[in-house]
Coordinates of C-alpha atoms in Angstrom, one line a residue:
M1 CA -19.1 -59.2 -26.8
C2 CA -19.3 -60.2 -23.0
Q3 CA -22.4 -61.0 -21.2
L4 CA -23.6 -60.4 -17.5
L5 CA -25.6 -61.6 -15.3
G6 CA -26.3 -60.2 -11.5
M7 CA -28.2 -60.8 -8.6
N8 CA -29.5 -58.9 -5.5
C9 CA -31.7 -60.5 -3.2
A10 CA -34.4 -60.0 -0.1
T11 CA -33.0 -63.1 2.0
P12 CA -29.5 -64.6 1.1
T13 CA -30.4 -66.6 -2.1
D14 CA -28.4 -69.6 -4.0
F15 CA -27.8 -68.5 -7.7
N16 CA -27.6 -72.3 -9.3
F17 CA -30.6 -72.0 -11.3
S18 CA -29.4 -68.6 -13.1
F19 CA -26.0 -69.7 -13.4
L20 CA -26.6 -73.1 -14.7
G21 CA -27.7 -71.2 -17.6
F22 CA -25.9 -68.4 -18.1
A23 CA -22.7 -70.3 -18.4
K24 CA -23.9 -72.5 -21.5
R25 CA -24.2 -69.5 -23.1
G26 CA -20.0 -69.5 -22.5
G27 CA -19.0 -71.5 -25.0
E28 CA -22.0 -74.0 -26.1
T29 CA -25.1 -71.9 -26.5
D30 CA -23.2 -68.8 -27.8
K31 CA -19.7 -67.9 -28.4
H32 CA -18.4 -66.1 -25.2
E33 CA -15.6 -68.6 -24.5
H34 CA -12.8 -66.3 -23.4
G35 CA -13.1 -67.4 -19.8
W36 CA -15.6 -66.3 -17.2
G37 CA -16.1 -65.1 -13.8
L38 CA -17.9 -64.9 -10.3
A39 CA -18.0 -62.5 -7.5
I40 CA -20.3 -63.5 -4.6
Y41 CA -20.7 -61.1 -1.4
E42 CA -20.6 -63.1 2.0
G43 CA -20.8 -60.5 5.1
R44 CA -18.2 -57.9 4.3
G45 CA -16.2 -59.7 2.6
L46 CA -16.1 -60.8 -0.9
R47 CA -15.9 -64.8 -2.6
T48 CA -14.6 -64.9 -6.5
F49 CA -14.0 -67.4 -8.9
H50 CA -12.3 -67.0 -12.5
D51 CA -11.1 -69.1 -15.5
T52 CA -9.5 -68.4 -19.0
L53 CA -11.7 -71.9 -19.9
P54 CA -15.2 -71.7 -21.4
A55 CA -17.8 -71.8 -18.7
S56 CA -19.2 -74.4 -20.6
R57 CA -16.1 -76.4 -20.3
S58 CA -14.6 -75.2 -16.7
K59 CA -14.5 -77.6 -14.0
V60 CA -14.7 -74.8 -11.7
A61 CA -17.6 -73.5 -13.2
D62 CA -19.8 -76.8 -13.0
F63 CA -18.3 -77.0 -9.2
V64 CA -20.1 -73.1 -8.8
A65 CA -22.8 -74.2 -10.4
T66 CA -23.8 -77.0 -8.0
Y67 CA -22.2 -76.0 -4.2
P68 CA -24.7 -74.2 -2.3
M69 CA -23.5 -70.8 -1.8
K70 CA -25.9 -68.5 -0.6
T71 CA -25.9 -64.6 -0.9
F72 CA -28.0 -60.8 -0.8
N73 CA -25.4 -60.1 -3.9
M74 CA -23.6 -61.2 -6.8
M75 CA -22.4 -60.6 -10.3
A76 CA -20.9 -62.8 -13.0
H77 CA -19.5 -62.4 -16.5
I78 CA -18.8 -64.6 -19.5
R79 CA -15.7 -62.9 -21.6
Y80 CA -15.8 -62.6 -25.7
A81 CA -12.2 -60.5 -25.9
T82 CA -12.6 -57.7 -28.0
Q83 CA -9.4 -56.0 -26.1
G84 CA -6.9 -57.8 -24.3
D85 CA -5.8 -61.5 -24.2
V86 CA -7.4 -64.0 -23.2
S87 CA -5.5 -64.0 -20.0
L88 CA -6.8 -64.2 -16.4
E89 CA -5.9 -60.4 -15.5
N90 CA -8.3 -60.0 -18.3
V91 CA -11.7 -62.0 -16.8
H92 CA -14.1 -60.0 -15.1
P93 CA -15.6 -59.3 -12.2
F94 CA -12.8 -57.2 -11.2
Q95 CA -12.5 -55.9 -7.7
R96 CA -10.5 -53.2 -5.6
E97 CA -11.1 -52.4 -2.1
M98 CA -12.0 -48.9 -1.1
W99 CA -12.7 -47.5 2.3
G100 CA -12.6 -50.7 3.6
I101 CA -14.7 -51.9 1.2
P102 CA -15.4 -54.1 -1.6
W103 CA -16.1 -53.2 -4.5
S104 CA -16.5 -55.1 -7.7
F105 CA -17.2 -54.6 -11.4
A106 CA -18.6 -56.6 -14.5
H107 CA -18.6 -54.8 -17.8
N108 CA -20.2 -55.1 -21.2
G109 CA -19.5 -53.3 -24.1
E110 CA -16.8 -51.1 -25.9
V111 CA -15.5 -47.5 -24.4
P112 CA -13.5 -45.5 -26.8
K113 CA -12.5 -42.8 -24.2
Y114 CA -10.6 -45.8 -22.6
T115 CA -9.3 -47.7 -25.2
G116 CA -5.6 -47.8 -26.7
K117 CA -2.2 -49.2 -25.5
Q118 CA -1.3 -45.5 -24.3
P119 CA -0.3 -45.0 -20.2
F120 CA -3.6 -45.4 -17.8
G121 CA -3.0 -41.9 -17.0
D122 CA -3.5 -40.7 -20.4
F123 CA -6.8 -42.1 -20.2
P124 CA -9.8 -39.2 -19.2
R125 CA -10.0 -38.5 -15.1
L126 CA -13.6 -38.7 -13.7
G127 CA -14.8 -35.5 -11.4
K128 CA -12.2 -34.2 -9.5
T129 CA -9.5 -36.8 -10.1
N130 CA -5.9 -35.8 -9.8
E131 CA -4.1 -38.1 -8.0
L132 CA -4.5 -41.9 -9.0
W133 CA -4.9 -44.3 -6.2
Y134 CA -6.1 -47.2 -9.0
H135 CA -4.3 -48.7 -11.8
P136 CA -5.1 -51.1 -14.2
V137 CA -3.7 -54.9 -14.1
G138 CA -4.8 -56.1 -17.7
D139 CA -5.1 -54.9 -20.8
T140 CA -8.9 -54.0 -21.0
D141 CA -11.3 -50.8 -21.6
S142 CA -13.4 -52.2 -18.7
E143 CA -11.0 -52.7 -16.1
A144 CA -9.3 -48.8 -17.0
V145 CA -13.4 -47.7 -16.7
F146 CA -13.8 -49.4 -13.5
C147 CA -10.2 -47.6 -11.8
A148 CA -11.6 -44.2 -13.3
I149 CA -14.6 -44.7 -11.7
L150 CA -12.8 -45.6 -8.3
N151 CA -10.1 -43.2 -8.8
G152 CA -13.7 -40.2 -9.0
L153 CA -14.9 -41.5 -6.4
R154 CA -12.1 -41.4 -4.0
A155 CA -11.2 -37.9 -5.1
E156 CA -15.0 -36.6 -4.4
F157 CA -15.3 -37.9 -1.0
T158 CA -13.5 -37.4 2.4
E159 CA -16.6 -38.9 4.1
L160 CA -18.7 -42.1 3.5
P161 CA -21.2 -41.1 1.1
T162 CA -25.2 -41.6 1.4
L163 CA -26.9 -44.0 -1.2
P164 CA -28.9 -41.0 -2.7
V165 CA -25.4 -38.9 -3.3
L166 CA -23.8 -42.2 -4.5
Y167 CA -26.0 -42.1 -6.8
E168 CA -26.0 -38.8 -8.2
T169 CA -21.9 -39.2 -8.6
L170 CA -22.2 -42.7 -10.3
Q171 CA -24.9 -40.6 -13.1
R172 CA -22.5 -38.1 -13.6
F173 CA -19.7 -40.0 -14.1
C174 CA -21.5 -41.7 -16.7
H175 CA -22.2 -38.9 -18.5
E176 CA -18.7 -37.9 -18.5
I177 CA -17.6 -41.7 -19.8
I178 CA -19.7 -41.4 -23.1
N179 CA -20.5 -38.1 -23.6
G180 CA -19.0 -36.7 -27.1
E181 CA -18.4 -40.7 -28.2
K182 CA -22.3 -41.4 -27.5
D183 CA -22.7 -43.0 -31.2
S184 CA -19.1 -45.4 -30.9
T185 CA -19.8 -46.4 -27.4
I186 CA -21.5 -49.3 -25.2
F187 CA -21.7 -48.8 -21.7
N188 CA -23.0 -52.0 -19.7
F189 CA -21.9 -52.6 -16.5
L190 CA -22.6 -53.9 -12.7
L191 CA -21.0 -52.3 -9.9
G192 CA -20.8 -54.0 -6.5
C193 CA -20.2 -51.7 -3.3
G194 CA -21.1 -54.1 -0.2
Q195 CA -23.0 -56.5 0.4
Y196 CA -26.6 -55.3 0.1
T197 CA -26.2 -52.8 -3.0
L198 CA -25.8 -53.5 -6.7
F199 CA -25.9 -50.6 -9.3
A200 CA -26.6 -51.9 -13.1
Y201 CA -26.2 -49.2 -15.9
S202 CA -26.9 -49.5 -19.9
W203 CA -26.0 -47.5 -22.7
P204 CA -26.8 -50.3 -25.2
G205 CA -25.7 -50.4 -29.1
A206 CA -24.5 -53.1 -31.9
R207 CA -20.9 -53.4 -32.8
P208 CA -20.4 -51.9 -36.4
G209 CA -21.8 -54.8 -38.6
S210 CA -23.0 -56.8 -36.3
S211 CA -26.9 -57.2 -35.5
V212 CA -26.3 -58.2 -31.9
W213 CA -27.6 -56.1 -29.4
N214 CA -26.2 -55.1 -26.3
G215 CA -27.6 -53.7 -23.2
L216 CA -29.4 -55.1 -19.9
C217 CA -32.4 -56.0 -19.1
Y218 CA -34.2 -57.8 -16.0
T219 CA -36.8 -59.6 -13.4
I220 CA -38.0 -59.6 -10.0
R221 CA -39.0 -62.9 -8.7
R222 CA -41.2 -62.3 -5.9
P223 CA -44.8 -64.1 -4.7
P224 CA -46.5 -65.9 -5.8
F225 CA -43.8 -67.5 -7.3
L226 CA -44.4 -69.4 -10.5
S227 CA -42.2 -71.7 -12.5
A228 CA -39.3 -70.6 -14.7
T229 CA -38.0 -72.5 -17.7
L230 CA -34.0 -71.8 -18.7
A231 CA -33.5 -70.6 -22.3
D232 CA -30.0 -72.2 -22.8
V233 CA -30.6 -75.6 -21.4
D234 CA -33.5 -78.1 -20.9
Y235 CA -34.2 -77.2 -17.2
A236 CA -37.1 -75.9 -15.2
V237 CA -37.6 -74.3 -11.4
N238 CA -40.9 -74.2 -9.8
F239 CA -39.9 -71.3 -7.3
A240 CA -42.8 -71.7 -5.4
S241 CA -42.0 -75.2 -3.9
V242 CA -38.6 -73.6 -2.9
T243 CA -39.4 -70.3 -1.6
S244 CA -40.6 -68.2 1.2
P245 CA -42.6 -65.2 1.2
N246 CA -39.8 -63.0 2.2
D247 CA -37.5 -64.2 -0.4
R248 CA -37.5 -61.7 -3.4
V249 CA -35.0 -62.0 -6.4
A250 CA -33.9 -58.8 -9.4
V251 CA -32.0 -61.5 -11.6
I252 CA -30.0 -58.4 -14.1
T253 CA -28.4 -60.0 -17.4
T254 CA -27.6 -59.2 -20.9
S255 CA -30.6 -61.2 -22.6
P256 CA -33.1 -62.9 -21.1
L257 CA -32.3 -66.2 -19.2
T258 CA -35.8 -67.9 -19.2
V259 CA -38.5 -68.2 -21.6
D260 CA -41.5 -67.7 -19.2
E261 CA -41.1 -64.8 -17.1
E262 CA -41.3 -61.0 -17.8
W263 CA -37.8 -58.8 -18.5
K264 CA -38.3 -55.6 -18.7
E265 CA -35.2 -53.4 -20.4
L266 CA -33.2 -50.6 -18.9
K267 CA -33.3 -47.5 -21.2
R268 CA -30.8 -45.8 -22.4
G269 CA -28.4 -43.4 -19.7
Q270 CA -30.9 -45.5 -17.1
L271 CA -29.2 -46.1 -13.6
L272 CA -30.9 -48.4 -10.8
M273 CA -29.6 -49.2 -7.7
F274 CA -30.4 -52.6 -6.6
D275 CA -31.0 -53.1 -2.9
N276 CA -33.3 -55.8 -1.2
G277 CA -34.5 -57.6 -4.5
W278 CA -35.6 -54.0 -5.7
G279 CA -34.6 -51.5 -8.4
Y280 CA -34.6 -47.4 -7.8
S281 CA -34.1 -45.0 -9.6
E282 CA -35.4 -42.1 -7.6
L283 CA -33.1 -40.4 -5.2
H284 CA -36.0 -40.2 -2.5
D285 CA -36.1 -44.3 -2.5
C286 CA -32.3 -44.2 -2.5
H287 CA -32.6 -42.0 0.8
E288 CA -35.1 -43.8 2.0
V289 CA -33.0 -47.3 1.8
E290 CA -30.3 -45.1 3.5
Q291 CA -32.7 -44.8 6.3
L292 CA -33.1 -48.0 6.5
G293 CA -29.2 -48.9 7.0
R294 CA -28.5 -50.3 4.0
G295 CA -25.9 -47.8 2.6
L296 CA -22.2 -48.4 2.4
H297 CA -20.8 -49.3 6.1
S298 CA -17.3 -48.8 7.0
A299 CA -14.8 -48.7 9.8
A300 CA -12.3 -47.0 7.9
L301 CA -13.9 -43.5 6.7
P302 CA -17.0 -41.9 8.7
K303 CA -20.7 -41.6 7.2
C304 CA -21.1 -38.3 5.1
S305 CA -22.3 -35.4 7.3
K306 CA -24.3 -33.8 4.4
N307 CA -27.6 -34.6 5.4
M308 CA -29.9 -33.9 2.2
S309 CA -33.4 -33.4 2.0
Y310 CA -35.8 -35.6 -0.6
D311 CA -38.9 -34.0 0.7
T312 CA -40.8 -32.6 -2.2
P313 CA -44.5 -34.8 -1.7
A314 CA -44.2 -33.4 1.9
L315 CA -43.7 -29.8 0.5
L316 CA -46.4 -30.3 -2.5
R317 CA -49.1 -31.1 0.5
S318 CA -48.2 -28.3 2.4
L319 CA -48.8 -25.9 -0.5
V320 CA -52.2 -27.5 -1.1
D321 CA -52.9 -27.4 2.2
Q322 CA -52.4 -23.6 1.8
V323 CA -54.1 -23.2 -1.3
V324 CA -57.1 -24.9 0.6
V325 CA -57.3 -23.0 3.8
L326 CA -56.8 -19.5 1.0
D327 CA -59.9 -20.7 -0.9
N328 CA -61.9 -21.4 2.1
D329 CA -61.0 -17.8 3.7
D330 CA -59.6 -19.9 6.8
D331 CA -57.3 -18.3 9.5
G332 CA -54.1 -19.6 8.0
N333 CA -54.2 -22.5 10.1
N334 CA -52.0 -25.0 7.5
S335 CA -53.0 -28.3 9.8
S336 CA -53.8 -31.3 7.3
D337 CA -57.2 -31.8 9.2
L338 CA -58.5 -28.9 8.0
W339 CA -59.8 -30.6 4.7
T340 CA -61.0 -34.1 3.1
A341 CA -61.4 -34.9 -0.5
S342 CA -63.5 -37.9 -1.5
R343 CA -61.1 -39.4 -4.1
G344 CA -57.5 -38.7 -5.0
A345 CA -55.4 -40.5 -7.5
D346 CA -51.3 -40.3 -7.4
L347 CA -50.0 -40.5 -10.9
G348 CA -46.8 -42.1 -11.1
C349 CA -46.9 -42.8 -7.7
G350 CA -43.3 -44.9 -7.5
S351 CA -43.1 -46.8 -4.1
G352 CA -45.5 -44.8 -2.8
C353 CA -44.0 -41.6 -0.5
A354 CA -46.2 -39.2 -2.1
G355 CA -49.0 -41.8 -1.0
V356 CA -47.7 -41.8 2.5
V357 CA -47.9 -37.9 2.3
F358 CA -51.3 -37.7 1.1
R359 CA -52.9 -39.9 2.4
S360 CA -54.5 -37.9 5.7
C361 CA -56.6 -35.8 3.6
I362 CA -58.1 -38.0 1.0
Q363 CA -61.1 -40.6 1.2
H364 CA -60.3 -42.9 -1.3
L365 CA -56.5 -43.0 -2.5
T366 CA -55.6 -44.7 -6.0
G367 CA -51.9 -44.7 -7.2
V368 CA -50.7 -45.6 -10.9
D369 CA -47.5 -46.7 -11.7
I370 CA -46.0 -48.2 -15.4
S371 CA -43.6 -50.2 -13.0
P372 CA -45.0 -53.3 -11.4
E373 CA -42.5 -54.0 -9.1
M374 CA -42.7 -50.0 -8.0
V375 CA -46.5 -50.4 -7.5
D376 CA -45.7 -53.6 -5.5
K377 CA -43.5 -51.3 -2.7
A378 CA -46.4 -49.1 -2.8
R379 CA -48.7 -52.1 -1.8
Q380 CA -46.4 -52.9 1.2
R381 CA -47.1 -49.2 2.9
G382 CA -50.5 -49.8 3.4
C383 CA -51.5 -46.1 2.4
Y384 CA -53.9 -47.1 -1.0
D385 CA -56.9 -48.2 -1.5
R386 CA -56.7 -49.0 -4.9
L387 CA -53.2 -49.6 -7.1
L388 CA -52.5 -50.0 -10.7
V389 CA -50.0 -51.0 -13.1
G390 CA -50.0 -48.7 -16.1
D391 CA -49.7 -45.4 -17.9
I392 CA -51.5 -42.7 -16.1
E393 CA -54.0 -42.7 -18.8
C394 CA -55.3 -46.2 -17.4
V395 CA -56.6 -43.8 -14.4
L396 CA -57.7 -40.6 -16.2
C397 CA -60.2 -40.2 -18.7
R398 CA -63.0 -42.6 -17.1
P399 CA -66.4 -40.5 -18.0
K400 CA -67.9 -42.2 -14.4
E401 CA -64.8 -41.3 -12.3
K402 CA -63.9 -37.4 -10.7
F403 CA -61.6 -37.0 -8.4
D404 CA -61.3 -34.2 -6.4
I405 CA -57.4 -34.0 -6.2
I406 CA -54.8 -35.5 -8.7
F407 CA -50.9 -35.0 -7.5
A408 CA -47.9 -35.9 -9.2
C409 CA -44.1 -35.6 -7.7
N410 CA -41.1 -36.3 -9.8
V411 CA -43.7 -38.0 -13.0
F412 CA -43.0 -34.9 -15.4
S413 CA -39.3 -35.8 -15.7
F414 CA -39.9 -38.4 -17.4
I415 CA -42.9 -37.1 -20.0
H416 CA -41.9 -35.9 -23.2
D417 CA -44.8 -33.6 -23.7
I418 CA -47.2 -32.9 -20.7
R419 CA -49.6 -31.8 -22.6
G420 CA -51.7 -34.8 -22.9
V421 CA -51.2 -35.4 -19.2
F422 CA -52.9 -31.6 -18.6
Q423 CA -55.8 -32.3 -21.1
S424 CA -56.0 -35.8 -19.3
V425 CA -55.9 -34.6 -15.8
S426 CA -58.6 -32.0 -17.1
Q427 CA -60.9 -34.3 -17.8
S428 CA -61.0 -36.5 -14.7
L429 CA -60.9 -33.6 -12.1
Q430 CA -64.0 -32.3 -10.4
V431 CA -64.7 -28.6 -11.2
Q432 CA -61.9 -26.8 -8.5
G433 CA -60.4 -30.2 -8.0
I434 CA -56.8 -29.2 -7.1
F435 CA -54.3 -30.7 -9.7
A436 CA -50.2 -30.5 -8.0
F437 CA -47.4 -31.7 -9.3
S438 CA -43.8 -31.2 -9.6
V439 CA -41.4 -29.8 -12.9
E440 CA -37.5 -29.6 -13.5
M441 CA -37.4 -26.3 -15.6
I442 CA -35.7 -24.7 -18.3
E443 CA -35.8 -20.9 -18.8
D444 CA -37.1 -19.3 -21.7
V445 CA -34.3 -18.3 -23.4
V446 CA -33.9 -21.1 -25.1
E447 CA -35.3 -21.9 -28.7
E448 CA -38.7 -20.7 -29.2
Q449 CA -39.8 -23.7 -30.4
Q450 CA -38.1 -25.6 -27.7
N451 CA -41.0 -26.2 -25.0
L452 CA -38.8 -28.9 -23.4
A453 CA -35.0 -30.3 -23.0
L454 CA -34.1 -33.6 -22.3
Q455 CA -30.8 -33.7 -19.9
F456 CA -28.2 -36.5 -19.9
C457 CA -29.4 -38.4 -17.0
A458 CA -32.8 -39.2 -19.2
R459 CA -34.8 -36.3 -17.8
Y460 CA -36.7 -33.6 -19.3
A461 CA -37.2 -30.3 -18.0
H462 CA -39.6 -28.3 -19.5
K463 CA -39.9 -24.5 -20.0
R464 CA -42.0 -22.5 -18.0
S465 CA -43.8 -20.4 -20.8
Y466 CA -45.1 -23.6 -22.1
I467 CA -46.3 -25.0 -18.9
K468 CA -48.6 -21.6 -18.1
Q469 CA -49.7 -21.9 -22.4
V470 CA -51.2 -26.0 -22.0
A471 CA -52.6 -25.0 -18.5
Q472 CA -54.3 -22.1 -19.5
E473 CA -55.9 -23.7 -22.8
F474 CA -57.3 -26.4 -20.5
G475 CA -58.6 -24.6 -18.0
F476 CA -56.1 -24.6 -15.3
E477 CA -55.5 -21.4 -12.7
T478 CA -52.2 -21.3 -10.9
K479 CA -53.1 -21.0 -7.4
L480 CA -50.0 -21.2 -5.5
Q481 CA -46.0 -21.8 -6.9
K482 CA -42.8 -22.5 -5.4
E483 CA -38.9 -23.2 -6.4
S484 CA -37.9 -26.3 -4.9
T485 CA -34.9 -28.1 -4.4
L486 CA -35.9 -31.3 -6.2
R487 CA -32.6 -33.2 -6.0
D488 CA -28.9 -32.7 -6.2
H489 CA -26.6 -33.4 -9.3
E490 CA -22.7 -33.1 -9.5
G491 CA -23.0 -31.7 -5.9
S492 CA -25.3 -28.7 -6.6
V493 CA -29.0 -28.9 -6.0
V494 CA -31.2 -29.2 -9.0
K495 CA -34.2 -26.3 -8.3
G496 CA -36.9 -27.2 -9.9
V497 CA -41.2 -26.0 -9.3
L498 CA -44.0 -27.2 -7.1
V499 CA -47.0 -26.2 -8.6
V500 CA -51.0 -26.2 -7.4
M501 CA -53.5 -25.6 -9.7
T502 CA -57.3 -25.9 -9.8
L503 CA -59.7 -26.4 -12.6
K504 CA -62.0 -23.4 -13.3

């Protein structure tokens, strides 16, 4: 199948090093010899190059690999044709204008729902699509899917969507595309929507009879910069000598381009939004990027007036304040200066949104997250006394370290069985210590033995009665809980519960 390359940068950056190795896979070190293409965002414009020749033998590719173009956002594609002739109209990336914004798209895989010779109008329509504004020029399922996504977005919005709303809508469309054909679909794509933002989605797999795995992985080059050696050509660069402290580059590709960098594979069904050289998958992070002015920009369409709220950390902190006030038999004032915890831990701290909210009531705050990139972003906030990279066990269950408060915002959605978390937290809290968390729920009407459900967006929802059961098992008492909006999905709010417990 085809291969993808994407770069998203904090400062304008050239892509010569990564593209040099990537182009070799177009007919020299690999068999992707049926054309190649490149899309580079420059301000509000989009510069593109396409060729039906193999990238390793294309004079246009040779020119691009040495020409010093710099960008915040780019994507490239080398093609191994499984659908459609070897012709220019079938070469990725594809591009269209929508809402006064140039959109670009490159895909790796096979999408059965959009495969075949029937008219485009006979293919499935996404979301609220009725009228078809965009049609494929070539014969690939990739371009058909791209047009279907754009038609769906145009039907969905009469105002320019914010980044969190766009993220949730794309996640829903991805589910519609693979639903009912999960075993036979391979769907990995890069979607550019302006000079700053790049989306990456992975539904990986291998074609029947093939051992080649088609997915997506990424690495983030950031200070302190090190040397990197390409896998497909004898060439290395010491990035420390050619970068500044402000540089940061996320590189997304089908398989690792270098032999000495750490590459992380996207999970099945995972959608990442890249901006400023970071990858985001939480709505509150997307919202924060939007607030920094990095969202979609258009002179043709007004900005979405819908003001979504992603304030789970603040709401959880408010509940904790109420519990502390009630336990101290105070006068009901919920001010944060009424109490201070000596030591606290933020489980799955992400970029530090919850840490900022809880910082004022904790003397020594530890944050832990499995993603080094998230820990780097949290460190920039300056609200943690200690940050660790790893799973939550690396901060819990230390015999000599006890916490007065442990909190977890939007973490249980990514944990299969929360029993182990409750057990570890119970061993790490002081008596009467506080455990506060948010959780998505499924009702108890599901099968008796089913304590959780994996939702299509790769998030878990847990049964209410099971949470109560494991809390009692490990000595927790529920002090306060409140239903709350945790996120938005398909235009509707996703309800969950904010819970504050204490250890007996």
